[in-house]
Coordinates of C-alpha atoms in Angstrom, one line a residue:
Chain P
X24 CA 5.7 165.0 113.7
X25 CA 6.9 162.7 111.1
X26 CA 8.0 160.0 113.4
X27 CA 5.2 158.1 114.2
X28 CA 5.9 157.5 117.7
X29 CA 2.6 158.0 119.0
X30 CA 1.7 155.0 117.8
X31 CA 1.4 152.9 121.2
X32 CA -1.9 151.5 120.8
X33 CA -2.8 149.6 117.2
X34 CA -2.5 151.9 114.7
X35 CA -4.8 152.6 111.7
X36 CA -3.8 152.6 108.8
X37 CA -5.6 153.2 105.4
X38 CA -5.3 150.4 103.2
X39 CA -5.3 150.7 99.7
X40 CA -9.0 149.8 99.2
X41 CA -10.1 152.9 101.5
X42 CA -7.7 155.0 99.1
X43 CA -9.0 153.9 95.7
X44 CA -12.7 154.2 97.5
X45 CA -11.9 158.1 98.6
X46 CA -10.2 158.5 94.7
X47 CA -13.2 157.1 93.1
X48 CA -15.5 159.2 95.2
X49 CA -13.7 162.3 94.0
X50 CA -13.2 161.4 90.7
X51 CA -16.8 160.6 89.9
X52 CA -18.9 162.7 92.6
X53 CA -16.6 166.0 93.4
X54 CA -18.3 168.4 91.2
X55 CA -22.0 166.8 90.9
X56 CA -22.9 169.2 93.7
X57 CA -20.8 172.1 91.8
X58 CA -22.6 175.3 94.3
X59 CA -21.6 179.3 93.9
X60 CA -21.2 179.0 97.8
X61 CA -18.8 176.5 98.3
X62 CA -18.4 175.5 94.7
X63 CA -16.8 171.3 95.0
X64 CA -16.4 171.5 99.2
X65 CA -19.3 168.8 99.4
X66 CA -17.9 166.5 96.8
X67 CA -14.4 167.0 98.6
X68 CA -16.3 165.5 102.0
X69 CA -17.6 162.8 99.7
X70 CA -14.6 161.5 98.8
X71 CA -13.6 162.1 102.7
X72 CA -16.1 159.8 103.9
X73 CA -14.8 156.0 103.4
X74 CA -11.3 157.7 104.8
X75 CA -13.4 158.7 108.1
X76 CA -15.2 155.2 108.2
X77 CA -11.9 153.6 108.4
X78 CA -10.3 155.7 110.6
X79 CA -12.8 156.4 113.2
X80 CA -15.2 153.3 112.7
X81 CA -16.5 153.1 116.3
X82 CA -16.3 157.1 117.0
X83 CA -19.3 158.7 115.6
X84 CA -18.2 162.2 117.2
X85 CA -14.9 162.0 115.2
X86 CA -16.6 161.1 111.8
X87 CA -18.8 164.1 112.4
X88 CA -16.4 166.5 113.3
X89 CA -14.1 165.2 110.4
X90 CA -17.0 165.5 107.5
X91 CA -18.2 169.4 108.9
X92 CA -14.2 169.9 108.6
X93 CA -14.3 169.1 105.0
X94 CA -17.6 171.1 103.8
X95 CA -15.9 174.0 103.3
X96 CA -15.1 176.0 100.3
X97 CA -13.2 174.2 97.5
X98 CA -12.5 174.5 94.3
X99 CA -9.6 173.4 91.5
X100 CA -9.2 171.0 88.8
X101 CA -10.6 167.8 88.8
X102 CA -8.1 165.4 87.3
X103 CA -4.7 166.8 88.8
X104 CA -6.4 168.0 91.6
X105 CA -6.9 164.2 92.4
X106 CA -3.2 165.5 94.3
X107 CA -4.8 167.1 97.2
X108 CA -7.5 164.6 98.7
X109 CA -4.6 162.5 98.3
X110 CA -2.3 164.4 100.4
X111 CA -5.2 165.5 103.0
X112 CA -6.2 161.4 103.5
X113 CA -2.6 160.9 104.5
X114 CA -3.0 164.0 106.6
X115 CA -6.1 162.6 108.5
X116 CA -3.8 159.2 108.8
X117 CA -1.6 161.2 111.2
X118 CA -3.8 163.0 112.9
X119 CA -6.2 159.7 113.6
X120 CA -3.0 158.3 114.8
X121 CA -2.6 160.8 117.4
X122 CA -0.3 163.1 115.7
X123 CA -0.2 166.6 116.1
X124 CA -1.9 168.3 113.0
X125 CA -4.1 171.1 113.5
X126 CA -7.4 171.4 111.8
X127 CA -5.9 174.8 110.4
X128 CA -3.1 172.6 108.8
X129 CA -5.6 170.4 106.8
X130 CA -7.3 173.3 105.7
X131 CA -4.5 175.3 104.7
X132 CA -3.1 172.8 102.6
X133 CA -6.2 173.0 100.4
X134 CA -6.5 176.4 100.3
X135 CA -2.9 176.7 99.2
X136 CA -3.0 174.1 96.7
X137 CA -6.3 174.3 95.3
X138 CA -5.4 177.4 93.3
X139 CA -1.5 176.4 91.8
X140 CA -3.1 173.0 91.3
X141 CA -6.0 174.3 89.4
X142 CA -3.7 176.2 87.3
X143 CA -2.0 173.3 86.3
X144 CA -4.3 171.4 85.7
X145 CA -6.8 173.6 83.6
X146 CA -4.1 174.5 81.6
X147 CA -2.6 170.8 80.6
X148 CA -6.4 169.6 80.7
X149 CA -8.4 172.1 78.9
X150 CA -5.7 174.0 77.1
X151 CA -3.4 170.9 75.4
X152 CA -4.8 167.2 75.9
X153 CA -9.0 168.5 75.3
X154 CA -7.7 170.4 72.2
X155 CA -5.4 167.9 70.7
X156 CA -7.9 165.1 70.8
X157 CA -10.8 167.7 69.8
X158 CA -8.7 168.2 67.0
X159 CA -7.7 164.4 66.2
X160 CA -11.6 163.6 66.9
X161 CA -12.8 166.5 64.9
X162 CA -10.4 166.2 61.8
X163 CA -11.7 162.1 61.6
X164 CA -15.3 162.7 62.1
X165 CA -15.2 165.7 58.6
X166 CA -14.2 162.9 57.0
X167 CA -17.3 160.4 57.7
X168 CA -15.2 158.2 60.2
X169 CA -16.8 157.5 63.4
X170 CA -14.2 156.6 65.1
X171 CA -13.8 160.5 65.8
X172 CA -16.0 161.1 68.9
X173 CA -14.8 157.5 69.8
X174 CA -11.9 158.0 70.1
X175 CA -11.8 161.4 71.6
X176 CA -14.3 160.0 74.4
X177 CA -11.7 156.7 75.0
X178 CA -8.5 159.0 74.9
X179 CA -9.7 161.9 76.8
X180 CA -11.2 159.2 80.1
X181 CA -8.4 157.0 79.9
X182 CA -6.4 160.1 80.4
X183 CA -8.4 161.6 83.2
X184 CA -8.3 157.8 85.2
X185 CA -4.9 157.5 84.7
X186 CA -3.7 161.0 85.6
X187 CA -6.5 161.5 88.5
X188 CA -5.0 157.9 90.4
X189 CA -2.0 158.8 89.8
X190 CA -2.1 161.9 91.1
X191 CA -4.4 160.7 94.4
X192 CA -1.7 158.4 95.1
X193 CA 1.1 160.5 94.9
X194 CA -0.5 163.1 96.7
X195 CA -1.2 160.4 99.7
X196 CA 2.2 159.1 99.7
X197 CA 3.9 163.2 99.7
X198 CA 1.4 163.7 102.6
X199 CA 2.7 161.0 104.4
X200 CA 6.3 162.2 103.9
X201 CA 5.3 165.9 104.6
X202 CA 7.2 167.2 101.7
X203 CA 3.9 169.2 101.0
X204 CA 5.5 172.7 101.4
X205 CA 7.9 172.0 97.9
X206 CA 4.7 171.6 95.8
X207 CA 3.2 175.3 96.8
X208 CA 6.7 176.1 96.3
X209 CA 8.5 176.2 92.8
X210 CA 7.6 173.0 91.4
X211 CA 4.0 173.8 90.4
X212 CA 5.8 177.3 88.6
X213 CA 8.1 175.2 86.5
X214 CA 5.3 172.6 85.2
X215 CA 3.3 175.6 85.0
X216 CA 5.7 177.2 83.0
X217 CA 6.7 173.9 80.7
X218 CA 3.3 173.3 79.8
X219 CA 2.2 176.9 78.9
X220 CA 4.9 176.6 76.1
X221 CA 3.6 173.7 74.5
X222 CA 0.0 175.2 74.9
X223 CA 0.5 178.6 73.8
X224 CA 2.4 176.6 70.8
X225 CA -0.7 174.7 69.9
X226 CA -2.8 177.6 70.5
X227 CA -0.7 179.3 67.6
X228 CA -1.4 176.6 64.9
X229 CA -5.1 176.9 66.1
X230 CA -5.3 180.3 65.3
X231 CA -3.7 179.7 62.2
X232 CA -6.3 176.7 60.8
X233 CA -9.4 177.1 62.9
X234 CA -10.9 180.9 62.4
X235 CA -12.3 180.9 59.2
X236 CA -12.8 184.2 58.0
X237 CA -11.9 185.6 54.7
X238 CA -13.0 188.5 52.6
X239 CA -14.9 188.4 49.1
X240 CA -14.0 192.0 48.7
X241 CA -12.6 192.6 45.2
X242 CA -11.7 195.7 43.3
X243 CA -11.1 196.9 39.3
X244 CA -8.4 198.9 38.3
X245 CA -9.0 199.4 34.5
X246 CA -9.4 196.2 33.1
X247 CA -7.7 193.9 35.9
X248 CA -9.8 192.3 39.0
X249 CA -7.9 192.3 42.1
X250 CA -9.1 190.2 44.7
X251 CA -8.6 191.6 48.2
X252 CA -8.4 188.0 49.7
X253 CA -4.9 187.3 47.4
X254 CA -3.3 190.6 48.8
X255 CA -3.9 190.2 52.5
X256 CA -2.4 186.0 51.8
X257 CA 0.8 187.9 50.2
X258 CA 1.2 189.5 53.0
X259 CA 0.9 187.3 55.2
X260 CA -1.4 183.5 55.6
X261 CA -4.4 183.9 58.2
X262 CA -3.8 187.6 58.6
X263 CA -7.7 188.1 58.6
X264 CA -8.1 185.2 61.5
X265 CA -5.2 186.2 63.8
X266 CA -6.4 190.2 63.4
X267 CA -9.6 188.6 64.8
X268 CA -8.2 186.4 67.4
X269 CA -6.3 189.7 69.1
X270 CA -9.4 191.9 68.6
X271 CA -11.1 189.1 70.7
X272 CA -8.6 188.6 73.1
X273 CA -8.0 192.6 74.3
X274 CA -11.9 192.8 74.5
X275 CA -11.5 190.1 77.4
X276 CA -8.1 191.6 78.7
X277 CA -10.3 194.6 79.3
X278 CA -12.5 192.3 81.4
X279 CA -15.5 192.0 78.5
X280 CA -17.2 188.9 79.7
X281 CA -17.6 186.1 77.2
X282 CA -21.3 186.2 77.4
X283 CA -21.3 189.9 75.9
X284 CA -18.2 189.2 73.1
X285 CA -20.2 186.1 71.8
X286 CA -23.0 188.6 71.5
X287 CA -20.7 191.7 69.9
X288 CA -19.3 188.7 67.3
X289 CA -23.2 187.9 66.3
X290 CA -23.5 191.7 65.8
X291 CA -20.3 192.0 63.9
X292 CA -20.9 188.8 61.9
X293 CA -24.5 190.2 60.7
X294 CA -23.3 193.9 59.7
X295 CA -20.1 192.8 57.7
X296 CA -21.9 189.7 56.4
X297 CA -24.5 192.1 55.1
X298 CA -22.1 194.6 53.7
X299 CA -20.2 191.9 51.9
X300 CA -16.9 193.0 53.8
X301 CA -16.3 189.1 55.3
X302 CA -17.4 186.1 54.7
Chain T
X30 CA -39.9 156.7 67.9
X31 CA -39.4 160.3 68.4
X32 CA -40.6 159.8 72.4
X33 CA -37.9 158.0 72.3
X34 CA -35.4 159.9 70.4
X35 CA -36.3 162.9 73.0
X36 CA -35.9 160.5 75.7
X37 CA -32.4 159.6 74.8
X38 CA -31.4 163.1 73.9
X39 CA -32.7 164.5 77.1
X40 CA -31.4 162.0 79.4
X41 CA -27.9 162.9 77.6
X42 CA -28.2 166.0 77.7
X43 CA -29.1 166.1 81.7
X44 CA -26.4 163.1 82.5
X45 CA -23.7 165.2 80.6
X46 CA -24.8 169.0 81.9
X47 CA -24.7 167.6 86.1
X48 CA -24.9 163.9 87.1
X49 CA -22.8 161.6 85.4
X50 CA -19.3 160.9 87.2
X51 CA -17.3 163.3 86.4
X52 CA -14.5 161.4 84.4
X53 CA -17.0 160.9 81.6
X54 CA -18.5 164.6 81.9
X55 CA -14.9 165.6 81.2
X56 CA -15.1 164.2 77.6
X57 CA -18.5 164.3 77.0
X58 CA -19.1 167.3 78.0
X59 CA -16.2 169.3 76.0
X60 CA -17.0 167.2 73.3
X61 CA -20.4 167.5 73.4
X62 CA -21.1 168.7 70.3
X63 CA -18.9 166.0 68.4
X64 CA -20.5 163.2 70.8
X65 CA -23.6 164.1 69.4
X66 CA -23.4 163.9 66.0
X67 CA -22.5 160.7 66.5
X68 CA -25.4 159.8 68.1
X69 CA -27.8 161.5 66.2
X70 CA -26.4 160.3 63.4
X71 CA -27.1 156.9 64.5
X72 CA -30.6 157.9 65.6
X73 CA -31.3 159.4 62.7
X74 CA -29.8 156.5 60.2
X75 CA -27.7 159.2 58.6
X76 CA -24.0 159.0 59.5
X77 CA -22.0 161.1 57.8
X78 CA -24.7 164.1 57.9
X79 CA -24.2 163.4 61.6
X80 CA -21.0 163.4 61.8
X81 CA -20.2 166.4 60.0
X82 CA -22.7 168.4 61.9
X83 CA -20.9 167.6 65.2
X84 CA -17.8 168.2 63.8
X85 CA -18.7 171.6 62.0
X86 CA -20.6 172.6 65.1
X87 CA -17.8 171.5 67.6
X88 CA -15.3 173.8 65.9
X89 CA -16.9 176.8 67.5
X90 CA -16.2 175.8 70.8
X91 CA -12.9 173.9 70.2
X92 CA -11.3 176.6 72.5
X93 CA -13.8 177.2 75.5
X94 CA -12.9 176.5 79.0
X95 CA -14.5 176.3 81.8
X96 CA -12.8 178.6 84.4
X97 CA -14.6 179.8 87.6
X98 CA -18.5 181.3 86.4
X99 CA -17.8 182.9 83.0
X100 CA -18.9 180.2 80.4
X101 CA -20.0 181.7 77.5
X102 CA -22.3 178.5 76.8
X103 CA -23.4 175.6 78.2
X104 CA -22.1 172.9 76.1
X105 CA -24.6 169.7 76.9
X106 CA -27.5 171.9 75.6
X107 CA -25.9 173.3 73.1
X108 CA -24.4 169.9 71.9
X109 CA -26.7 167.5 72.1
X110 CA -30.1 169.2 71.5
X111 CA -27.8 171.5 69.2
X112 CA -26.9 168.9 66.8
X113 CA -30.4 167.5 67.3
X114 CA -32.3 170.4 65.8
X115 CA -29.6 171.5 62.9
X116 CA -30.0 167.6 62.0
X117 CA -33.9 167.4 62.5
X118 CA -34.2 170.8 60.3
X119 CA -32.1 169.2 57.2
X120 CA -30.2 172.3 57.9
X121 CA -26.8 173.1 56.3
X122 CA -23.9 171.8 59.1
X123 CA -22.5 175.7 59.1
X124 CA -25.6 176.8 60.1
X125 CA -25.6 174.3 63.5
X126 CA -23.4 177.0 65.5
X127 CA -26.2 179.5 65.1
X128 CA -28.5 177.0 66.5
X129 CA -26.1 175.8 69.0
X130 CA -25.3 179.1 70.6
X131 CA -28.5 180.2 71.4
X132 CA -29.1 176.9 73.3
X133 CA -25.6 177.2 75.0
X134 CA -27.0 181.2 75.8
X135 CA -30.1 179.3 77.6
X136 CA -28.0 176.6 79.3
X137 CA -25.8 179.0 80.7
X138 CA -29.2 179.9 82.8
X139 CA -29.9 176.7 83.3
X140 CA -26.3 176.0 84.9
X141 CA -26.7 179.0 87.3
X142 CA -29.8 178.4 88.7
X143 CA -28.4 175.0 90.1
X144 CA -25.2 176.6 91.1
X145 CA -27.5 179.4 92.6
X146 CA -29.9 176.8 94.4
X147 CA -27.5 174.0 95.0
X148 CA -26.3 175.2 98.6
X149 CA -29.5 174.7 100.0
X150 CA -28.5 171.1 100.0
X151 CA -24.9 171.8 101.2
X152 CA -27.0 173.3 103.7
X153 CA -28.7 170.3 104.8
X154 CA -25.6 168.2 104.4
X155 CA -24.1 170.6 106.8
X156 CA -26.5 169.3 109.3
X157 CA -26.1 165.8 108.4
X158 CA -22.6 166.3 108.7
X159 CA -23.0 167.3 112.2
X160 CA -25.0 164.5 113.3
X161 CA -22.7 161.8 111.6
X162 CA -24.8 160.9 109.3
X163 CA -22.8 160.0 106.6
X164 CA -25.3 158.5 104.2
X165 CA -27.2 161.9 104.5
X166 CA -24.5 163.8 103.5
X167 CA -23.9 161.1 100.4
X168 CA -27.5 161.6 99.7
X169 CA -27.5 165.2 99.6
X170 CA -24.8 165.1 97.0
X171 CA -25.8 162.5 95.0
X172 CA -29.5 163.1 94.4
X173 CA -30.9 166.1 96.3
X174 CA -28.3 168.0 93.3
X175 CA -30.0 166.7 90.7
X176 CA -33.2 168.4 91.2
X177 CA -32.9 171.6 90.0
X178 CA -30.9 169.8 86.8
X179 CA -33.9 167.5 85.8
X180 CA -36.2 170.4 86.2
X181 CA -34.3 173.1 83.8
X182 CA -31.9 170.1 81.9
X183 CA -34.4 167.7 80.8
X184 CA -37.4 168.9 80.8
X185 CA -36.6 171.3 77.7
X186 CA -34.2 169.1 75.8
X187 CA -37.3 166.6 76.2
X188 CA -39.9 168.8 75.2
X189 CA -37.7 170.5 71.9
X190 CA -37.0 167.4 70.9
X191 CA -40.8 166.3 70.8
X192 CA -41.9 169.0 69.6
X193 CA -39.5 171.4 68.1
X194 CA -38.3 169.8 65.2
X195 CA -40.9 170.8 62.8
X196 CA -41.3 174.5 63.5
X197 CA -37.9 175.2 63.3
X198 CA -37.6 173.0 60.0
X199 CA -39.9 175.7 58.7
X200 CA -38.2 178.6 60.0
X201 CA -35.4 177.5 58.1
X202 CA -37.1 176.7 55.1
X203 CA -38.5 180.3 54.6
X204 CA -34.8 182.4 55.9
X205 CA -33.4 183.8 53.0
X206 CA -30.0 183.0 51.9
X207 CA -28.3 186.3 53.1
X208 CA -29.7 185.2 56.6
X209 CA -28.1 181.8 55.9
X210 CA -24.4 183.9 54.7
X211 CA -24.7 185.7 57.9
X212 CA -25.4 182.7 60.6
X213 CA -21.8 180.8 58.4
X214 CA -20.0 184.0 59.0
X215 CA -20.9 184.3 62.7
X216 CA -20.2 180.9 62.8
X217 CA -16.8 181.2 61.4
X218 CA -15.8 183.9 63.8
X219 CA -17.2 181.9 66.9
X220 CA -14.0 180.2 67.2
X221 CA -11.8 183.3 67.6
X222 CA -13.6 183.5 71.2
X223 CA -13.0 180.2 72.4
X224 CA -9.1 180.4 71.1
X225 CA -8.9 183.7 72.8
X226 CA -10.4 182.5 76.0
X227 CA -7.8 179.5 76.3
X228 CA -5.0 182.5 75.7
X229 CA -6.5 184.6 78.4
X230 CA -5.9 181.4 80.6
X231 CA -2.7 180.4 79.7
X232 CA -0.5 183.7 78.6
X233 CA 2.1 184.6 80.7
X234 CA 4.8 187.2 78.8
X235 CA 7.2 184.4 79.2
X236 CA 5.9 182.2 76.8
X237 CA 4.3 184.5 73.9
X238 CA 7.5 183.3 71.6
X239 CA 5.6 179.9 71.4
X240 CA 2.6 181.7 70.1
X241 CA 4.5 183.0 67.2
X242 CA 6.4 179.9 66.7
X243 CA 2.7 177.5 66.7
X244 CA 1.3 180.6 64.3
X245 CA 4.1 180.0 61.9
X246 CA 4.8 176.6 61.2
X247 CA 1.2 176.3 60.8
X248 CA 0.2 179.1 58.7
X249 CA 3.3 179.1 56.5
X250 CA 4.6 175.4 56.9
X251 CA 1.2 173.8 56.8
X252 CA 2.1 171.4 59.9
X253 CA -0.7 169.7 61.6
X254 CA -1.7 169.7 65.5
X255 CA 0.3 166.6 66.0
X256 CA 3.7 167.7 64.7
X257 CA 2.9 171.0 66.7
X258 CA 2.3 169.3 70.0
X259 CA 5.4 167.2 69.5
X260 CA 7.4 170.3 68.8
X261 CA 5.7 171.7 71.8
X262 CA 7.0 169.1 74.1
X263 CA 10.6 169.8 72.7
X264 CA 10.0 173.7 73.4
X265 CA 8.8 172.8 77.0
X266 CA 11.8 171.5 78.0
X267 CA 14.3 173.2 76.4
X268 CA 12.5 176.4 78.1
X269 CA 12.6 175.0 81.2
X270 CA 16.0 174.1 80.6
X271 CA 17.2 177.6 79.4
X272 CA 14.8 179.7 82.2
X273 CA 16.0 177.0 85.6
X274 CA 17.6 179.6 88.0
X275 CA 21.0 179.2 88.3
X276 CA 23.5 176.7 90.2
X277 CA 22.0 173.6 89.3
X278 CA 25.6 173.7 86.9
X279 CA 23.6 171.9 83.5
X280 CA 24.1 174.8 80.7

């Protein structure tokens, strides 16, 4: 399978303009069609379609089968997902080529990378680079300066073109060495894992700076004022915010969708706000 | 002017919510909220009172992340026409969450009927598909999507903008101030969500030390995001280093 031996006839092979074509596709188009039934399998045949063209550009029955193959269910992260139509476009190389790869084997592949891959990638995406240069962005534009949204805007695309090429071409040049199996293997845990640190570190100082809730509560005791605020800080900074953040977080370990806990925090904000318990 | 203003605002908030490519939705779209104080504030000719609404209102949703179906809040609506009507009423920036979430409550509706309806044009790319037609298939899933989107994106961002301003200027002018105490609160405790959401995602019992260790340095030490992400990187490895299975001989 991985010696192209087949190749008696001219071979085709995808040249780098095809590639960045298929990446671009992807990268712009894979979610615009975002579906509950196949959620981004149409964007994935999108960014399947210049492959197809090049492969198969006199075979209209080919091109037809190879799109319906691609319509399918699909669904992960868009930037390091980038990886898998990457590695399936090198996949489709061989098998235009007269190699022996199964339809199932195309598919698989997705279906067993989509989900390590999204993990990933929602997690160095949304959990560490969004919230660093929300943070940067956010923390410039309190203070009047402009160059806030600007910059997260810049940072955050410059970040998703370079990763999401990257990643396309790395996947296409893995596919074409069929080391595929190591990625759904331990690799994915360990950047999994490496990254979760960091986040879940980040995530702590969050906590810490970004829940504002304190309490006005204050009590007499003869002629002394004690305010309840200064106790809970003695005991220990953001006590009030990380109580919150863990009453939060159980209601959605219990499976408490988002939806209704945004609704039980506007209740809870307007009966302690009216009893002057928080503020 | 203001046909205008709700052109530009709707168009954004449409573009951002379904059809632009999808490397710019990233940032726009998370940063929605932030993105559109800017513009506003340029809109509007005030700046700063831009700005800080953006940022204030942004804050809330710092955390939130889009994981299969369960957004709590559609952030294009709730950012751009957000910022727009907290900016329009001359309201307070604290009280922009309150406005915002509502909105995002809405858009979340407006996101599922196009994820509801959007397969009958997988559908007909299916067909396509089958025929060979390639251009039908590009068609279907560059503009046969946008339907719904126009219809419930759009349309309302264009219509609040024209004419929403003004009565909710009023609404705000006659709340009393307890109402305005409550709406800061809520908007305080927003956040907590969004921060707990991006736990949810990322907790594995493996790594709850770091929590702990982020919580600390910045609560007691004071360290900013930067210094914490920096640290971060250093605990990455070093836990990598310290958890690799053994007989790779490096400890």
């Amino acid at each position: 399978m991985s010696e192209p031996t087949t190749a008696v006839e001219t071979r085709v092979t995808l040249d780098k303009k095809t590639l960045r074509k298929s990446w671009w596709n992807w990268t712009c188009w894979g979610q615009i069609c975002y579906n509950f039934e196949r959620m981004m399998g149409q964007g994935f045949c999108h960014s399947m379609i210049p492959i197809f063209k090049k492969l198969y550009p006199n075979d209209k029955e080919k091109r037809a089968q190879g799109m319906t193959r691609h319509l399918t269910y699909y669904n992960t992260e868009n930037t390091w997902g980038c990886l898998i139509p990457g590695i399936v476009a090198a996949m489709e190389e061989e098998k235009a080529n007269g190699a022996d790869v199964e339809d199932e084997a195309i598919s698989n592949i997705k279906t067993a990378l989509m989900g390590p891959i999204a993990g990933v990638g929602d997690a160095v995406t949304q959990g560490i680079v969004k919230v660093l240069l929300l943070t940067i962005g956010i923390d410039l534009a309190m203070k009047g300066n402009a160059l806030g949204p600007i910059f997260y805007v810049l940072g955050f695309s410059a970040y998703a073109l370079l990763v999401g090429y990257t990643c396309y071409m790395t996947g296409y040049k893995l596919g074409k060495n069929a080391v595929v199996k190591i990625l759904s293997g331990g690799l994915i845990q360990e950047i999994t894992e490496g990254f979760g640190a960091m986040g879940m570190m980040v995530l702590g100082g969050l906590v810490a700076t970004k829940i504002g809730v304190s309490t006005p509560l204050s009590f007499a005791l003869g002629e002394k004022v004690t305010e309840v605020q200064a106790l809970l800080d003695q005991i220990m900074p953001a006590l009030l915010p990380l109580a919150l953040f863990f009453g939060v977080y159980a209601l959605l370990r219990k499976g408490i969708t988002p939806m209704k806990v945004m609704l039980l925090i506007f209740i809870a904000g307007t009966v302690f706000s009216l009893l002057g318990i928080l503020a | 002017m203001q046909v205008l203003h709700a052109l530009i605002i709707a168009l954004l908030t449409w573009l951002v919510a379904t059809a632009c490519p999808m490397r710019l939705r990233w940032s726009m779209y998370f940063g929605a909220p932030l993105v559109s104080g800017l513009i506003n504030g340029l809109l509007l000719g005030d700046l700063s009172y831009g700005l800080q609404c953006g940022a204030t209102v942004m804050m809330a949703y710092i955390g939130l992340v889009a994981i299969g179906g369960s957004l709590p809040s559609d952030l294009s609506l709730a950012g751009y026409l957000g910022v727009y009507m907290t900016m329009a009423a001359h309201a307070d920036p604290s009280v922009g969450i309150t406005i915002a979430v509502p909105l995002g409550f809405l858009g979340i509706l407006c996101s599922n009927a196009k994820m509801a309806l959007n397969p009958i044009w997988v559908h007909r790319a299916d067909r396509y598909a089958a025929e060979g037609n390639d251009r039908g298939v590009v068609a279907m899933n560059l503009f046969a999507s946008q339907i719904v989107p126009f219809i419930t994106y759009f349309i309302p961002a264009f219509l609040c903008v024209l004419f929403g301003a003004p009565f909710l200027e009023m609404l705000l002018g006659v709340v009393p101030q307890q109402v305005i105490s409550i709406l800061k609160l809520i908007g305080a405790m927003v956040p907590a969500l969004g921060l707990a959401m991006l736990m949810n995602m990322m907790n594995k019992r493996s790594t709850i030390p770091f929590f702990l260790i982020g919580f600390v340095l910045a609560a007691y030490l004071k360290l900013d995001i930067i210094a914490l992400a920096i640290l971060g990187v250093a605990y990455g490895i070093l836990h990598l280093l310290y958890t690799r299975k053994r007989g790779e001989g490096n400890v």
